[in-house]
Amino acid sequence: MSSDITLEQLKERLAALELENTQLKSELSSNSSNTKPAESSNTQTFEPSTSLTLEEYTRYGRQLTVSQFQSIPGQLSLKNSKILVIGAGGLGCPALLYLTGAGVGKIGIVDDDVVDISNVHRQVLHDTTRVGWFKAESAEWYLRRLNPNVDIQTYCYRLDPLNAFDIFQEYDLILDCTDSPHSRYLINDVACLTGKTIVSGSGVRTEGQLSILNFRNSGPCYRCFYPSPPPPNSVTSCKDGGVIGPVIGLVGVMMALEAIKVLTGWYTEETFKPFLGLYSGYDGLSQSWKCFKMRGKKKECIACGDASNEGKLTRELIQSGAIDYEVWCGVINYNVLKESERITAGQYADILGKFKEDGHVLLDVRPKEHFSIVHLPHSTSLPLDKLRRISDKAQLPFDTDKPVYTICRYGNDSQYATRYLNDTFGFDAKDVKGGLYKWSMDVDDKFPTY
Amino acid sequence: MSVNIKLEFLGGLDVIFNSERYHKVTVPSTNASTPLILRDLIKYIVDNMIKDPKDIEVFIENDTIRPGILTLINDTDWELEGEEEYVLESGDVISFTSTLHGG
């Protein structure tokens, strides 16, 4: 900020911003109280429309004239539909954007997370001014301006086995825009038991996948495709693996289109063919889309198969908490070190002062892409994956006579690295708790976090 | 008789194959009287294409393709084609894709 701004000017600016903030908040709460049904809104009637308003003819004119959309009946199908979008992130935002624009009658948004500045590059309904808001409410704020005809309901809490059935029953179609296997299995099971079709998308780094599951209770479900969950260490999130905004955005947009096709009856039980689409943003020098023909519904499936199947899921079973989805999908145990093998960021700062940069070794065990973003200048890059392939001490790319410390982004991989170093080579290595994130918080606030 | 196969490793699986998504391989016949099947191809991949033994568990669990990886034979789910018993033909495209979960 330029230094010729006076204190008075700053105070005036602050007062103006505070006023704007108050106005926006009251605007939001009045919007919410007008249109947000109470929790028990499943008793509310959602009157089917048999006609469009004049405004709707004009607003939807460009899609109404496309033959595949099926004209007024197509638009009325959307207007009389209720969809539930779970996750208002990289997939949910673009899907919501187009489905709200297209005029779906009612849209529910489930997300317990709040907007972080690192979301905004891809989660296009949120913006810099709404960091800290619930994602569902930030999405609602945008979507109400986009299309006031759409009834939007937010659920700012996590979908769980207890609340899922009541929420699902209010909707016709589910969009799975979540980011972990355990939520995908929960959504699948509840959708199968409540008879809802799921449009499912996912993505990480440069690739995305798209499918329609449990189509009108006759197509295969997520468990038909994946009867057992993947090992937890093979699951990469967007936070860890990174994601290119337009890649996940495209998948979200494709989900919106599939939702429109399901709602307007483009697919029927006779014509629908199970598929898995795979988009790749960096396929050599081009982009690619592959569409695989998939298996049908499996009779022996415990979610969508025959009721007589052993272990067949029921609403009672799920609501009783008999299935702990997170545990079933596996939890990675990060607590592999003794307290004596760990130091805090502050303690590491003291060690750096005592040993100086060349009197010890600091191994940064993050992947090289992370190291190249930012690192401590005296640290040595040795990604955990690479370290674990070294079994001969002579191959370690650092001076093994010096005290060794390990660091990573948040202090998870550094624990594994320390465990491996101490067990394999008999070192007395220590990891820095909380990693570079804590270094930035506690020691050097100029050190970038990402 | 040996068969020529085009392999695709998708959804990030290419990391254990030199970061190359597409490979062309010739799978040699083990026994002239029995045709090569998909199980032979999987063994060929594990024995000849995965450089680091630690990467095998990324691809294989309990002697088959690990949960979370879909196997496609000429763009069709292997379940519709006989899974590991599928008889390979020269020119087949066999794809393996890791399931993505992020969103």
Short mmCIF file of N, CA, C and O in Angstrom, two decimals, chain B residues 19-67:
data_model
loop_
_atom_site.label_atom_id
_atom_site.label_comp_id
_atom_site.label_asym_id
_atom_site.label_seq_id
_atom_site.Cartn_x
_atom_site.Cartn_y
_atom_site.Cartn_z
N SER B 19 6.45 -43.20 -16.08
CA SER B 19 5.59 -42.07 -16.42
C SER B 19 5.15 -42.07 -17.88
O SER B 19 4.83 -41.03 -18.44
N GLU B 20 5.11 -43.24 -18.49
CA GLU B 20 4.59 -43.38 -19.86
C GLU B 20 3.23 -44.03 -19.79
O GLU B 20 3.07 -45.12 -19.24
N ARG B 21 2.22 -43.38 -20.38
CA ARG B 21 0.86 -43.93 -20.34
C ARG B 21 0.66 -45.07 -21.32
O ARG B 21 -0.12 -45.98 -21.09
N TYR B 22 1.34 -45.01 -22.46
CA TYR B 22 1.10 -46.00 -23.52
C TYR B 22 2.35 -46.84 -23.79
O TYR B 22 3.45 -46.30 -23.89
N HIS B 23 2.15 -48.12 -23.89
CA HIS B 23 3.25 -49.04 -24.18
C HIS B 23 2.79 -50.05 -25.21
O HIS B 23 1.64 -50.48 -25.20
N LYS B 24 3.72 -50.46 -26.08
CA LYS B 24 3.43 -51.58 -26.99
C LYS B 24 4.32 -52.73 -26.58
O LYS B 24 5.53 -52.55 -26.44
N VAL B 25 3.72 -53.89 -26.35
CA VAL B 25 4.52 -55.03 -25.93
C VAL B 25 4.19 -56.26 -26.78
O VAL B 25 3.11 -56.38 -27.34
N THR B 26 5.17 -57.14 -26.84
CA THR B 26 4.95 -58.45 -27.47
C THR B 26 5.07 -59.48 -26.36
O THR B 26 6.13 -59.61 -25.75
N VAL B 27 3.96 -60.15 -26.08
CA VAL B 27 3.99 -61.14 -25.02
C VAL B 27 4.34 -62.49 -25.64
O VAL B 27 3.63 -62.98 -26.52
N PRO B 28 5.48 -63.08 -25.21
CA PRO B 28 5.89 -64.34 -25.83
C PRO B 28 5.03 -65.51 -25.37
O PRO B 28 4.55 -65.53 -24.24
N SER B 29 4.84 -66.43 -26.24
CA SER B 29 4.04 -67.60 -25.91
C SER B 29 4.82 -68.49 -24.94
O SER B 29 6.04 -68.62 -25.01
N THR B 30 4.10 -69.07 -23.97
CA THR B 30 4.76 -69.94 -23.01
C THR B 30 4.63 -71.40 -23.42
O THR B 30 5.47 -72.22 -23.15
N ASN B 31 3.56 -71.68 -24.10
CA ASN B 31 3.27 -73.06 -24.48
C ASN B 31 2.49 -73.00 -25.80
O ASN B 31 1.43 -72.39 -25.87
N ALA B 32 3.03 -73.62 -26.82
CA ALA B 32 2.45 -73.49 -28.16
C ALA B 32 1.00 -73.97 -28.24
O ALA B 32 0.22 -73.46 -29.03
N SER B 33 0.63 -74.90 -27.37
CA SER B 33 -0.71 -75.48 -27.49
C SER B 33 -1.78 -74.69 -26.73
O SER B 33 -2.97 -74.87 -26.98
N THR B 34 -1.36 -73.83 -25.77
CA THR B 34 -2.38 -73.07 -25.04
C THR B 34 -2.28 -71.59 -25.38
O THR B 34 -1.18 -71.03 -25.41
N PRO B 35 -3.42 -70.97 -25.68
CA PRO B 35 -3.39 -69.55 -26.05
C PRO B 35 -3.04 -68.68 -24.83
O PRO B 35 -3.28 -69.07 -23.69
N LEU B 36 -2.49 -67.50 -25.13
CA LEU B 36 -2.17 -66.56 -24.05
C LEU B 36 -3.45 -65.91 -23.54
O LEU B 36 -4.32 -65.53 -24.32
N ILE B 37 -3.54 -65.78 -22.23
CA ILE B 37 -4.72 -65.14 -21.64
C ILE B 37 -4.28 -63.91 -20.85
O ILE B 37 -3.08 -63.67 -20.66
N LEU B 38 -5.27 -63.17 -20.39
CA LEU B 38 -4.96 -61.91 -19.69
C LEU B 38 -4.08 -62.15 -18.47
O LEU B 38 -3.22 -61.34 -18.14
N ARG B 39 -4.27 -63.28 -17.81
CA ARG B 39 -3.44 -63.58 -16.63
C ARG B 39 -1.95 -63.62 -17.02
O ARG B 39 -1.10 -63.15 -16.27
N ASP B 40 -1.67 -64.15 -18.22
CA ASP B 40 -0.28 -64.19 -18.69
C ASP B 40 0.26 -62.77 -18.91
O ASP B 40 1.42 -62.49 -18.64
N LEU B 41 -0.61 -61.91 -19.41
CA LEU B 41 -0.19 -60.53 -19.66
C LEU B 41 0.14 -59.83 -18.34
O LEU B 41 1.13 -59.10 -18.24
N ILE B 42 -0.70 -60.05 -17.33
CA ILE B 42 -0.46 -59.41 -16.03
C ILE B 42 0.89 -59.89 -15.46
O ILE B 42 1.69 -59.09 -14.98
N LYS B 43 1.15 -61.18 -15.59
CA LYS B 43 2.43 -61.72 -15.12
C LYS B 43 3.59 -61.09 -15.91
O LYS B 43 4.61 -60.72 -15.35
N TYR B 44 3.36 -60.95 -17.22
CA TYR B 44 4.40 -60.35 -18.06
C TYR B 44 4.71 -58.92 -17.60
O TYR B 44 5.86 -58.52 -17.51
N ILE B 45 3.64 -58.18 -17.30
CA ILE B 45 3.83 -56.79 -16.87
C ILE B 45 4.62 -56.75 -15.56
O ILE B 45 5.58 -55.99 -15.41
N VAL B 46 4.22 -57.60 -14.61
CA VAL B 46 4.89 -57.60 -13.30
C VAL B 46 6.35 -58.02 -13.47
O VAL B 46 7.26 -57.41 -12.89
N ASP B 47 6.60 -59.05 -14.28
CA ASP B 47 7.97 -59.57 -14.40
C ASP B 47 8.88 -58.68 -15.24
O ASP B 47 10.08 -58.64 -15.00
N ASN B 48 8.31 -58.01 -16.23
CA ASN B 48 9.17 -57.31 -17.18
C ASN B 48 9.07 -55.79 -17.18
O ASN B 48 9.97 -55.12 -17.66
N MET B 49 7.97 -55.27 -16.69
CA MET B 49 7.77 -53.83 -16.87
C MET B 49 7.86 -53.02 -15.59
O MET B 49 8.08 -51.81 -15.64
N ILE B 50 7.63 -53.65 -14.45
CA ILE B 50 7.72 -52.89 -13.20
C ILE B 50 9.16 -52.99 -12.71
O ILE B 50 9.64 -54.06 -12.37
N LYS B 51 9.82 -51.85 -12.71
CA LYS B 51 11.26 -51.85 -12.43
C LYS B 51 11.57 -52.07 -10.95
O LYS B 51 12.50 -52.77 -10.60
N ASP B 52 10.79 -51.42 -10.08
CA ASP B 52 11.09 -51.49 -8.66
C ASP B 52 10.13 -52.47 -7.99
O ASP B 52 8.91 -52.30 -8.09
N PRO B 53 10.65 -53.50 -7.30
CA PRO B 53 9.76 -54.49 -6.67
C PRO B 53 8.73 -53.83 -5.74
O PRO B 53 7.62 -54.33 -5.58
N LYS B 54 9.11 -52.67 -5.15
CA LYS B 54 8.18 -52.00 -4.24
C LYS B 54 6.94 -51.49 -4.96
O LYS B 54 5.93 -51.18 -4.33
N ASP B 55 7.02 -51.36 -6.28
CA ASP B 55 5.87 -50.84 -7.03
C ASP B 55 4.84 -51.93 -7.35
O ASP B 55 3.73 -51.62 -7.78
N ILE B 56 5.22 -53.19 -7.14
CA ILE B 56 4.29 -54.27 -7.49
C ILE B 56 2.98 -54.15 -6.71
O ILE B 56 1.89 -54.32 -7.26
N GLU B 57 3.10 -53.76 -5.42
CA GLU B 57 1.88 -53.68 -4.60
C GLU B 57 0.95 -52.53 -5.03
O GLU B 57 -0.21 -52.50 -4.65
N VAL B 58 1.47 -51.62 -5.83
CA VAL B 58 0.61 -50.56 -6.38
C VAL B 58 -0.34 -51.17 -7.42
O VAL B 58 -1.44 -50.68 -7.66
N PHE B 59 0.09 -52.26 -8.02
CA PHE B 59 -0.61 -52.85 -9.16
C PHE B 59 -1.34 -54.14 -8.80
O PHE B 59 -2.42 -54.42 -9.33
N ILE B 60 -0.74 -54.92 -7.92
CA ILE B 60 -1.24 -56.27 -7.62
C ILE B 60 -1.56 -56.41 -6.14
O ILE B 60 -0.82 -55.89 -5.30
N GLU B 61 -2.67 -57.07 -5.83
CA GLU B 61 -2.96 -57.44 -4.44
C GLU B 61 -3.61 -58.82 -4.48
O GLU B 61 -4.52 -59.05 -5.28
N ASN B 62 -3.18 -59.70 -3.60
CA ASN B 62 -3.69 -61.08 -3.57
C ASN B 62 -3.69 -61.72 -4.96
O ASN B 62 -4.68 -62.31 -5.39
N ASP B 63 -2.58 -61.56 -5.66
CA ASP B 63 -2.40 -62.20 -6.97
C ASP B 63 -3.31 -61.71 -8.07
O ASP B 63 -3.39 -62.34 -9.13
N THR B 64 -4.01 -60.63 -7.84
CA THR B 64 -4.78 -60.08 -8.96
C THR B 64 -4.66 -58.56 -8.93
O THR B 64 -4.00 -58.00 -8.05
N ILE B 65 -5.28 -57.92 -9.92
CA ILE B 65 -5.22 -56.45 -9.98
C ILE B 65 -5.86 -55.90 -8.71
O ILE B 65 -6.93 -56.33 -8.30
N ARG B 66 -5.18 -54.94 -8.08
CA ARG B 66 -5.64 -54.52 -6.76
C ARG B 66 -6.95 -53.72 -6.81
O ARG B 66 -7.26 -53.11 -7.85
N PRO B 67 -7.72 -53.75 -5.71
CA PRO B 67 -8.97 -52.98 -5.68
C PRO B 67 -8.68 -51.51 -6.00
O PRO B 67 -7.66 -50.97 -5.58
#
